[in-house]
Structures are given as C-alpha cells and as structure tokens.
Amino acid sequence: MIACGALAGNVREIAARRGWLVEVQPLPALLHNRPHDIAREAERLAGRALDRGQRAVLAYADCGTYGALDEVCSRLGLARLGGLHCYDVLAGADNMAKLFEAEPGTYVLTDFLVRGFRRAVLAELGLDRYPELWPDYFRHYRRLVWLAQHREPSLEREAQRIAEMFGLPLAVIETGTARLEAELERLVAQAVGRGGPGQDPGRMTRSLAWAAGPARAAGATGPAGAGGGAR
Amino acid sequence: MTPQELLKQLYDDTLVGNGPAVLELTHTGLAMNLGPEALLYEALIPALEEVGARFERGDFFVPEMLIAGKAMAGALEVLRPLLAETGAESIGTVVMGTVKGDVHDIGKNLVNIMFEGAGFQVIDLGVQVAPEKFVDAVREHSPDIIGFSAFLTTTMPMFKANINALAKAGLRDQVIVMVGGAPVTQEYADVVGADGYAADASAAVVRAKELLQRRRRAALPA
C-alpha cells in the first residue's frame, strides 16, 4: 500500500487494527508541492512491489496529479482512493463540494496539516524566509475548516493558532477516519480479488475475514459530514 | 558606482527579490540620468527573464519568483509614469483574471509578473471574476489578450462560459483568449475554444508573443 505521507499514519493504524497483511510504503507528503513527482514515485514503488510478486494499491486520491496517477493505475493495474484530494476521502466529495460552493475562500486543514503547518505550508511556501508573501498566498481566504480525524486538545490549540495567523474563523468538522477506512477496504478487496503472481489470495482473504469483523460502510460509523461538528 | 555597476547590481537584487535595494537603485539610477528604459530593459526585464528560466529549470520555486516579481513591481511603480512620458509603448495589453468560483491567484500573479517583465501592460481583474466582468473589461480596455486562470477542475468549465459570454457580446474575435492553471491542458484549451494555453508563466509569455505576432501579421494589408 503506497501511501501519501499525509495519510500514512492513519493508513498504518487502520491496517494494523484490521489485521490486513499489507506493507505500508509512505511517500513524502511534501510531494504535493510537486504533484508530477507523486505519479513518478508511486509508479517506481509500485513497479518494485510488482516485480517482487506483491500486489500494490495506492493510498492516494488524485492529489493534484490531474490524471497522472490514474494513468499509472491504468498502466500497472492498480487501484487508488477515490476523489480529488484526501479531503474528499476524509469528508466525502459531496460534502467538500458543498463547503467550497458555500465559500470558495475556504482553506482546509487536516490533522496532518495542523500538526505540520509550519513545515508543510509555511516553510514550503517560503513564508519562513519571506513573511511578506503571506497576503500573496492567503489574502482571498475567508475561513478555515479543519477536517479533524482525531480531535485532540493539542491539535485543537494548534488549529486555533493557525486560524489566528490567518485572522479567520475556524470551523471543525470531525470526519474521523471511517471513510478512509472504507476506501482502504475497497482497495484491499480489489487487490485480493485481482490475485497476483506469487501470492496466496486465500491466505490474505482469510486474514481479512478474521480481522475485519462485520464490514463497515462508508460513513456508517459517523463522520460528521460537512455540516456536523462545525462551530 | 558607475552606470554599468548600478545596472548589474539592480539585476542582481531583482533576481534575489531584494525589494528595498531594487527601489533604492531605481531612484539612484534615475538620479544618475540612467533613463527608465535602460533600467527596465537592461536590468529589470533581464533579471525577470532569468527568474523565469530558473523557475523552468527547477532552480527557483514559487516563493523566489513571487519575491522577485514584487521587487520588480516596486521599481515599476516608479518607472511606469516616466516610461509613459517617454512615449514608450507596451508591447500589448493583457486582461487577466481568475474565473468565477475560484480564489486561487498565485499562478495568475506569476503570469502577470512575467507579462509585465516582458513589457506588456497588465490589467488584473482579481479572483472570482464573473463572465460579464471579463466582457466589460474587454469593452473598456480593448486588450490584445485576455487570460482566464483556474486552479480547480470544478471551475475550469468557466473558461467556456467566459468565451461564450465574449461571443454573445460580439467580442470574441477582437481578443486573443489564453487559458491556464494547474489542471489545464492544451487539449482542454482546444476543447473550450481558447486560442492559447501555456503550462507555466514563462511559457505563457512566449505563447502570448507568438499569438500576438500572428494576429498582427494577419491584420496587415496584403
């Protein structure tokens, strides 16, 4: 499972909890600032896995590759997470569309971005070196929305600090990781169903059946959705 | 400091985006009777061209390009009225805007910087620009080129809406339409009926010059 670094922590936790026989291979989340490299790096890791007789799936949405990841998937017979970005995976594409429709100037955070805002956003945009560029990047935003996977006090404080930097109101939507989990389950099921060289699909399926318990449908366990949890 | 040394320093400071130094050198250059055109064409524009080249090579990234552009913009504020006095003409007028429903403007602003650096007059309509506002701007400014920018796949369809609005107003043939933005491709530009597309800011200037030259050549009497 080749995973975006921004999701890899959640992916590992879910895979371990579900007892999936997967090896999570993270790629740096900062590749998002150079999306062309995502497809290239994902293809490299997937090719290596396939050469070893493993199956591979991509724990990536389109992630700004504008179809390049889909081309890789099509070429190598891989599956990826649905949606345009991890926001869609976490909160649901329809909910995200509604958020942006209601306010195009919505700046979206996830737990990863809250935790790593200084490194992943400020430093990458050069704002540590050129703070005067702040308005060039952010002047059109009107609100911040934190899609919270795990709403913890420390993250909440950090999200609030980020909102203060923007001087904008913060809304929190508790998405949890249920949608991500459902999407990962789909990827794993597809990989198992597809079979592959040097694999024992039966063993993996048995393991999944043992670990998964009753299947959980997307959203059934309670991501709040675009309206829920906002404040 | 000799004039040559000043131009070299102005070039260097623009390249690294040292805004205060660029502004000071611009004033110093003018005080030394270096004409605004010399400052522009022998230091500022070459520096911006180098910024664009480094961006294309992957040596510079968005922050470096923005900071250099801001430095140059500061100098242009001083030089623009002087250039107008000398009768120096821009090589063309460009109206730019991010389409309705989209607030992303970093790419558009980089293109503006490169256009200005290349000697175009740029009229920036900002973000979330409705089709009727583009139409009004074409009527008001008679630009050579109009540029639509979109960062989202969900807002790209506004290119077509804008082009339709221009056609409905009878203005489509009067202006070159260029489109761009992260998700945009040449294929998409062709589908919506744009005249030009470029993948990045430097390429946009090259393409704009080509399109403008072609149109002006076509307008010459046979």
PDB file of N, CA and C in Angstrom, chain A residues 17-58:
ATOM      1  N   ARG A  17      -5.093  -2.357  12.835  1.00  0.00           N
ATOM      2  CA  ARG A  17      -6.321  -2.684  13.577  1.00  0.00           C
ATOM      3  C   ARG A  17      -7.148  -3.735  12.850  1.00  0.00           C
ATOM      4  N   ARG A  18      -7.137  -3.628  11.496  1.00  0.00           N
ATOM      5  CA  ARG A  18      -7.919  -4.580  10.722  1.00  0.00           C
ATOM      6  C   ARG A  18      -7.170  -5.882  10.456  1.00  0.00           C
ATOM      7  N   GLY A  19      -5.897  -5.901  10.798  1.00  0.00           N
ATOM      8  CA  GLY A  19      -5.110  -7.109  10.609  1.00  0.00           C
ATOM      9  C   GLY A  19      -4.810  -7.424   9.152  1.00  0.00           C
ATOM     10  N   TRP A  20      -4.783  -6.392   8.346  1.00  0.00           N
ATOM     11  CA  TRP A  20      -4.503  -6.605   6.924  1.00  0.00           C
ATOM     12  C   TRP A  20      -3.030  -6.942   6.726  1.00  0.00           C
ATOM     13  N   LEU A  21      -2.777  -7.832   5.811  1.00  0.00           N
ATOM     14  CA  LEU A  21      -1.389  -8.196   5.511  1.00  0.00           C
ATOM     15  C   LEU A  21      -0.847  -7.212   4.478  1.00  0.00           C
ATOM     16  N   VAL A  22      -0.650  -6.024   4.928  1.00  0.00           N
ATOM     17  CA  VAL A  22      -0.143  -5.023   3.987  1.00  0.00           C
ATOM     18  C   VAL A  22       1.129  -4.385   4.536  1.00  0.00           C
ATOM     19  N   GLU A  23       1.972  -4.032   3.593  1.00  0.00           N
ATOM     20  CA  GLU A  23       3.177  -3.281   3.930  1.00  0.00           C
ATOM     21  C   GLU A  23       2.902  -1.844   3.477  1.00  0.00           C
ATOM     22  N   VAL A  24       2.922  -0.928   4.402  1.00  0.00           N
ATOM     23  CA  VAL A  24       2.636   0.460   4.043  1.00  0.00           C
ATOM     24  C   VAL A  24       3.936   1.147   3.659  1.00  0.00           C
ATOM     25  N   GLN A  25       3.976   1.641   2.434  1.00  0.00           N
ATOM     26  CA  GLN A  25       5.166   2.344   1.921  1.00  0.00           C
ATOM     27  C   GLN A  25       4.805   3.818   1.760  1.00  0.00           C
ATOM     28  N   PRO A  26       5.214   4.653   2.692  1.00  0.00           N
ATOM     29  CA  PRO A  26       4.827   6.067   2.556  1.00  0.00           C
ATOM     30  C   PRO A  26       5.724   6.817   1.569  1.00  0.00           C
ATOM     31  N   LEU A  27       5.126   7.771   0.914  1.00  0.00           N
ATOM     32  CA  LEU A  27       5.888   8.737   0.108  1.00  0.00           C
ATOM     33  C   LEU A  27       5.768  10.089   0.806  1.00  0.00           C
ATOM     34  N   PRO A  28       6.781  10.925   0.673  1.00  0.00           N
ATOM     35  CA  PRO A  28       6.739  12.204   1.400  1.00  0.00           C
ATOM     36  C   PRO A  28       5.498  13.029   1.053  1.00  0.00           C
ATOM     37  N   ALA A  29       4.841  13.523   2.077  1.00  0.00           N
ATOM     38  CA  ALA A  29       3.641  14.346   1.854  1.00  0.00           C
ATOM     39  C   ALA A  29       3.989  15.615   1.081  1.00  0.00           C
ATOM     40  N   LEU A  30       5.221  16.067   1.227  1.00  0.00           N
ATOM     41  CA  LEU A  30       5.597  17.327   0.569  1.00  0.00           C
ATOM     42  C   LEU A  30       5.660  17.194  -0.949  1.00  0.00           C
ATOM     43  N   LEU A  31       5.562  15.952  -1.448  1.00  0.00           N
ATOM     44  CA  LEU A  31       5.471  15.803  -2.908  1.00  0.00           C
ATOM     45  C   LEU A  31       4.248  16.528  -3.461  1.00  0.00           C
ATOM     46  N   HIS A  32       3.289  16.812  -2.591  1.00  0.00           N
ATOM     47  CA  HIS A  32       2.103  17.547  -3.056  1.00  0.00           C
ATOM     48  C   HIS A  32       2.474  18.901  -3.650  1.00  0.00           C
ATOM     49  N   ASN A  33       3.599  19.412  -3.245  1.00  0.00           N
ATOM     50  CA  ASN A  33       4.016  20.688  -3.820  1.00  0.00           C
ATOM     51  C   ASN A  33       4.668  20.517  -5.190  1.00  0.00           C
ATOM     52  N   ARG A  34       4.908  19.264  -5.559  1.00  0.00           N
ATOM     53  CA  ARG A  34       5.409  18.946  -6.896  1.00  0.00           C
ATOM     54  C   ARG A  34       4.641  17.720  -7.384  1.00  0.00           C
ATOM     55  N   PRO A  35       3.363  17.907  -7.705  1.00  0.00           N
ATOM     56  CA  PRO A  35       2.497  16.740  -7.948  1.00  0.00           C
ATOM     57  C   PRO A  35       2.985  15.803  -9.048  1.00  0.00           C
ATOM     58  N   HIS A  36       3.738  16.340 -10.019  1.00  0.00           N
ATOM     59  CA  HIS A  36       4.230  15.443 -11.074  1.00  0.00           C
ATOM     60  C   HIS A  36       5.079  14.325 -10.481  1.00  0.00           C
ATOM     61  N   ASP A  37       5.762  14.651  -9.387  1.00  0.00           N
ATOM     62  CA  ASP A  37       6.640  13.655  -8.774  1.00  0.00           C
ATOM     63  C   ASP A  37       5.858  12.555  -8.063  1.00  0.00           C
ATOM     64  N   ILE A  38       4.608  12.835  -7.686  1.00  0.00           N
ATOM     65  CA  ILE A  38       3.817  11.813  -6.993  1.00  0.00           C
ATOM     66  C   ILE A  38       3.627  10.611  -7.909  1.00  0.00           C
ATOM     67  N   ALA A  39       3.199  10.881  -9.132  1.00  0.00           N
ATOM     68  CA  ALA A  39       2.937   9.775 -10.068  1.00  0.00           C
ATOM     69  C   ALA A  39       4.225   9.005 -10.349  1.00  0.00           C
ATOM     70  N   ARG A  40       5.295   9.742 -10.540  1.00  0.00           N
ATOM     71  CA  ARG A  40       6.571   9.076 -10.861  1.00  0.00           C
ATOM     72  C   ARG A  40       7.037   8.193  -9.695  1.00  0.00           C
ATOM     73  N   GLU A  41       6.977   8.738  -8.495  1.00  0.00           N
ATOM     74  CA  GLU A  41       7.442   7.986  -7.327  1.00  0.00           C
ATOM     75  C   GLU A  41       6.515   6.813  -7.016  1.00  0.00           C
ATOM     76  N   ALA A  42       5.212   7.042  -7.153  1.00  0.00           N
ATOM     77  CA  ALA A  42       4.259   5.954  -6.899  1.00  0.00           C
ATOM     78  C   ALA A  42       4.485   4.827  -7.894  1.00  0.00           C
ATOM     79  N   GLU A  43       4.735   5.195  -9.134  1.00  0.00           N
ATOM     80  CA  GLU A  43       4.972   4.168 -10.167  1.00  0.00           C
ATOM     81  C   GLU A  43       6.250   3.387  -9.851  1.00  0.00           C
ATOM     82  N   ARG A  44       7.251   4.107  -9.377  1.00  0.00           N
ATOM     83  CA  ARG A  44       8.522   3.440  -9.048  1.00  0.00           C
ATOM     84  C   ARG A  44       8.322   2.410  -7.929  1.00  0.00           C
ATOM     85  N   LEU A  45       7.644   2.828  -6.862  1.00  0.00           N
ATOM     86  CA  LEU A  45       7.427   1.906  -5.743  1.00  0.00           C
ATOM     87  C   LEU A  45       6.493   0.760  -6.133  1.00  0.00           C
ATOM     88  N   ALA A  46       5.464   1.089  -6.898  1.00  0.00           N
ATOM     89  CA  ALA A  46       4.518   0.042  -7.301  1.00  0.00           C
ATOM     90  C   ALA A  46       5.213  -0.970  -8.206  1.00  0.00           C
ATOM     91  N   GLY A  47       6.019  -0.445  -9.134  1.00  0.00           N
ATOM     92  CA  GLY A  47       6.748  -1.345 -10.038  1.00  0.00           C
ATOM     93  C   GLY A  47       7.654  -2.285  -9.257  1.00  0.00           C
ATOM     94  N   ARG A  48       8.307  -1.725  -8.244  1.00  0.00           N
ATOM     95  CA  ARG A  48       9.210  -2.545  -7.431  1.00  0.00           C
ATOM     96  C   ARG A  48       8.422  -3.637  -6.701  1.00  0.00           C
ATOM     97  N   ALA A  49       7.268  -3.258  -6.158  1.00  0.00           N
ATOM     98  CA  ALA A  49       6.442  -4.236  -5.440  1.00  0.00           C
ATOM     99  C   ALA A  49       5.957  -5.328  -6.387  1.00  0.00           C
ATOM    100  N   LEU A  50       5.509  -4.915  -7.549  1.00  0.00           N
ATOM    101  CA  LEU A  50       5.000  -5.899  -8.517  1.00  0.00           C
ATOM    102  C   LEU A  50       6.115  -6.840  -8.962  1.00  0.00           C
ATOM    103  N   ASP A  51       7.308  -6.274  -9.126  1.00  0.00           N
ATOM    104  CA  ASP A  51       8.448  -7.114  -9.516  1.00  0.00           C
ATOM    105  C   ASP A  51       8.752  -8.164  -8.448  1.00  0.00           C
ATOM    106  N   ARG A  52       8.450  -7.807  -7.204  1.00  0.00           N
ATOM    107  CA  ARG A  52       8.691  -8.766  -6.107  1.00  0.00           C
ATOM    108  C   ARG A  52       7.549  -9.756  -5.956  1.00  0.00           C
ATOM    109  N   GLY A  53       6.540  -9.631  -6.816  1.00  0.00           N
ATOM    110  CA  GLY A  53       5.407 -10.541  -6.728  1.00  0.00           C
ATOM    111  C   GLY A  53       4.347 -10.094  -5.749  1.00  0.00           C
ATOM    112  N   GLN A  54       4.465  -8.861  -5.270  1.00  0.00           N
ATOM    113  CA  GLN A  54       3.430  -8.343  -4.369  1.00  0.00           C
ATOM    114  C   GLN A  54       2.326  -7.691  -5.187  1.00  0.00           C
ATOM    115  N   ARG A  55       1.199  -7.509  -4.576  1.00  0.00           N
ATOM    116  CA  ARG A  55       0.180  -6.654  -5.176  1.00  0.00           C
ATOM    117  C   ARG A  55       0.418  -5.242  -4.651  1.00  0.00           C
ATOM    118  N   ALA A  56      -0.067  -4.269  -5.392  1.00  0.00           N
ATOM    119  CA  ALA A  56       0.126  -2.887  -4.931  1.00  0.00           C
ATOM    120  C   ALA A  56      -1.168  -2.105  -5.089  1.00  0.00           C
ATOM    121  N   VAL A  57      -1.413  -1.233  -4.165  1.00  0.00           N
ATOM    122  CA  VAL A  57      -2.516  -0.276  -4.281  1.00  0.00           C
ATOM    123  C   VAL A  57      -1.986   1.098  -3.860  1.00  0.00           C
ATOM    124  N   LEU A  58      -2.689   2.133  -4.281  1.00  0.00           N
ATOM    125  CA  LEU A  58      -2.236   3.494  -3.973  1.00  0.00           C
ATOM    126  C   LEU A  58      -3.186   4.158  -2.985  1.00  0.00           C
TER     127      LEU A  58
END
